[in-house]
Coordinates of C-alpha atoms in Angstrom, one line a residue:
M1 CA -11.3 29.7 21.8
L2 CA -14.2 31.0 20.4
E3 CA -16.0 28.6 22.9
S4 CA -14.0 30.3 25.6
S5 CA -14.4 33.5 24.7
Q6 CA -18.3 33.1 24.0
S7 CA -18.7 31.5 27.8
A8 CA -16.3 34.4 29.1
L9 CA -18.8 37.1 27.4
A10 CA -21.7 35.0 28.9
D11 CA -20.1 34.9 32.5
N12 CA -18.9 38.7 32.0
K13 CA -22.6 39.7 31.4
A14 CA -24.3 37.8 34.1
F15 CA -21.5 39.4 36.7
L16 CA -22.2 42.7 35.8
E17 CA -25.9 42.3 35.8
A18 CA -25.5 40.9 39.3
I19 CA -23.2 44.1 40.3
N20 CA -26.1 46.5 38.6
R21 CA -28.6 45.1 41.0
L22 CA -26.8 46.8 43.7
P23 CA -26.8 50.4 44.2
T24 CA -23.2 50.5 45.0
V25 CA -20.2 48.3 44.8
R26 CA -16.9 48.0 46.6
I27 CA -13.6 48.7 44.1
T28 CA -10.2 48.5 44.5
H29 CA -7.4 49.9 42.3
R30 CA -4.1 48.9 42.8
L31 CA -0.8 51.1 42.3
T32 CA 2.3 52.6 43.4
R33 CA 2.8 54.6 46.5
E34 CA 3.5 58.0 44.8
N35 CA 0.7 57.5 42.5
L36 CA -1.5 56.8 45.7
I37 CA 0.0 60.0 47.3
K38 CA -0.9 62.0 43.8
K39 CA -4.3 60.6 43.7
M40 CA -5.2 61.4 47.5
Q41 CA -4.0 64.9 46.5
A42 CA -6.3 65.2 43.8
G43 CA -9.2 63.4 45.7
V44 CA -10.3 61.6 42.6
L45 CA -9.5 58.6 40.6
M46 CA -9.3 60.2 37.0
P47 CA -9.2 57.6 33.8
Y48 CA -5.8 57.3 32.1
P49 CA -4.8 56.1 28.7
A50 CA -3.8 52.6 27.9
K51 CA 0.1 52.2 28.9
R52 CA 1.5 51.2 25.6
G53 CA 5.3 50.4 26.6
R54 CA 6.9 48.9 23.7
L55 CA 3.7 48.0 22.3
P56 CA 2.2 49.6 19.3
E57 CA -0.8 51.7 19.7
W58 CA -3.2 49.7 17.8
F59 CA -2.3 46.6 20.2
A60 CA -2.7 48.7 23.2
H61 CA -6.1 50.1 22.2
W62 CA -7.2 46.4 21.4
M63 CA -6.2 45.2 24.6
D64 CA -7.3 47.9 26.8
G65 CA -9.5 49.7 24.7
K66 CA -8.8 53.5 23.3
H67 CA -10.9 55.2 25.8
P68 CA -9.1 56.2 29.0
A69 CA -10.0 54.1 32.1
T70 CA -9.1 53.4 35.6
W71 CA -8.6 49.7 35.9
V72 CA -10.3 48.3 39.2
S73 CA -11.4 45.0 40.5
I74 CA -14.6 44.3 42.4
G75 CA -14.2 43.8 46.3
K76 CA -11.1 44.3 49.1
P77 CA -7.6 43.7 47.4
E78 CA -7.4 40.0 48.7
D79 CA -11.0 38.9 47.1
V80 CA -9.1 38.8 43.5
S81 CA -6.2 36.2 43.2
P82 CA -2.9 38.1 41.7
A83 CA -3.4 35.5 38.7
L84 CA -6.6 36.5 37.8
L85 CA -5.3 40.4 37.2
G86 CA -3.4 39.4 34.1
S87 CA -0.8 41.5 34.5
V88 CA 3.0 41.1 35.1
R89 CA 3.3 44.4 36.6
Q90 CA 2.0 43.3 39.7
K91 CA 5.1 44.4 41.6
E92 CA 4.6 48.0 40.8
W93 CA 1.2 47.5 42.8
P94 CA 2.4 47.7 46.3
M95 CA -0.7 49.8 47.5
A96 CA -4.3 49.6 47.0
I97 CA -7.1 52.0 47.6
S98 CA -10.7 50.5 47.8
F99 CA -14.2 52.3 48.6
H100 CA -17.9 52.0 46.9
V101 CA -18.9 53.2 43.7
P102 CA -22.3 53.6 42.2
S103 CA -22.4 50.2 40.0
T104 CA -23.7 51.7 37.3
D105 CA -19.9 53.2 36.8
I106 CA -18.3 49.9 36.3
V107 CA -17.5 48.9 32.7
M108 CA -16.4 45.5 31.4
P109 CA -13.1 45.4 29.5
P110 CA -13.4 46.0 25.8
G111 CA -10.2 43.6 24.5
F112 CA -11.2 40.1 23.2
L113 CA -8.5 38.5 25.5
K114 CA -9.7 40.5 28.4
H115 CA -12.9 39.2 28.4
L116 CA -11.1 36.0 29.9
Y117 CA -10.2 38.1 32.7
G118 CA -13.6 40.4 32.8
C119 CA -14.8 39.1 36.1
Y120 CA -11.8 40.2 37.6
Q121 CA -10.7 43.5 36.1
Q122 CA -13.4 46.3 35.1
R123 CA -13.0 49.8 34.3
L124 CA -14.3 53.1 35.3
L125 CA -14.5 55.3 32.6
N126 CA -15.4 58.7 34.9
T127 CA -13.8 60.6 37.2
V128 CA -14.8 59.2 40.4
K129 CA -14.2 61.1 43.9
I130 CA -12.3 59.4 46.4
P131 CA -13.9 59.4 50.0
H132 CA -12.1 60.5 53.2
N133 CA -13.1 56.9 54.7
A134 CA -11.1 55.1 51.9
D135 CA -9.6 51.8 52.9
L136 CA -5.7 52.0 52.0
Y137 CA -3.9 48.8 52.0
K138 CA -0.3 48.2 51.6
R139 CA 0.8 44.4 49.8
V140 CA 3.1 42.6 52.5
G141 CA 4.3 39.1 50.7
K142 CA 1.4 38.1 48.8
N143 CA -1.3 39.2 51.1
W144 CA -2.9 42.8 51.8
Q145 CA -2.9 44.5 54.9
L146 CA -5.2 47.5 55.9
L147 CA -3.2 50.3 56.8
S148 CA -3.1 51.6 60.3
L149 CA -4.3 55.1 61.3
L150 CA -0.6 56.2 61.7
E151 CA 0.4 54.7 58.5
R152 CA -2.4 56.6 56.9
Q153 CA -1.2 59.8 58.6
A154 CA 2.1 59.2 57.2
L155 CA 0.6 59.2 53.7
Y156 CA -1.4 62.1 54.3
A157 CA 1.4 64.1 55.2
P158 CA 2.7 65.0 52.0
V159 CA -0.8 66.1 51.5
A160 CA -0.9 68.5 54.0
T161 CA 2.5 69.8 53.1
A162 CA 1.2 70.8 49.6
V163 CA -1.4 72.3 50.7
A164 CA 0.1 74.4 53.6
A165 CA 2.8 75.3 50.7

């Protein structure tokens, strides 16, 4: 296991170095429809603390890090196999938002086991502004579909209502 962890660390380092050669990189953040609407209303992706569930706090911090973060993957939603995201909560992610961020904002996961998935799961430790032209996706079965203009407008309708109130 130590050998595979060292290999994963080397892969992660090479992956991050390749990303950092670019000025920006496309990221994807998967989330619920409700959270997508909230984040669009806020206009930013803000780091959030590790979700503990029934896990002890020390274990959640060991796995996901002590610092609040936004978990993302590099590329569009379909660029990473769901199996490589390492989560049992994928059904909770029917939506995704994808856009470019400065490559220097990308941070690898801290946890020992997360290093095995480091090329597929990264973190943003800073608040990142969501551009108005960000791509929005919905999960259709095992695939991701880019939202149509009409579907985007339907998502923005709650935003417009909240602003008007």
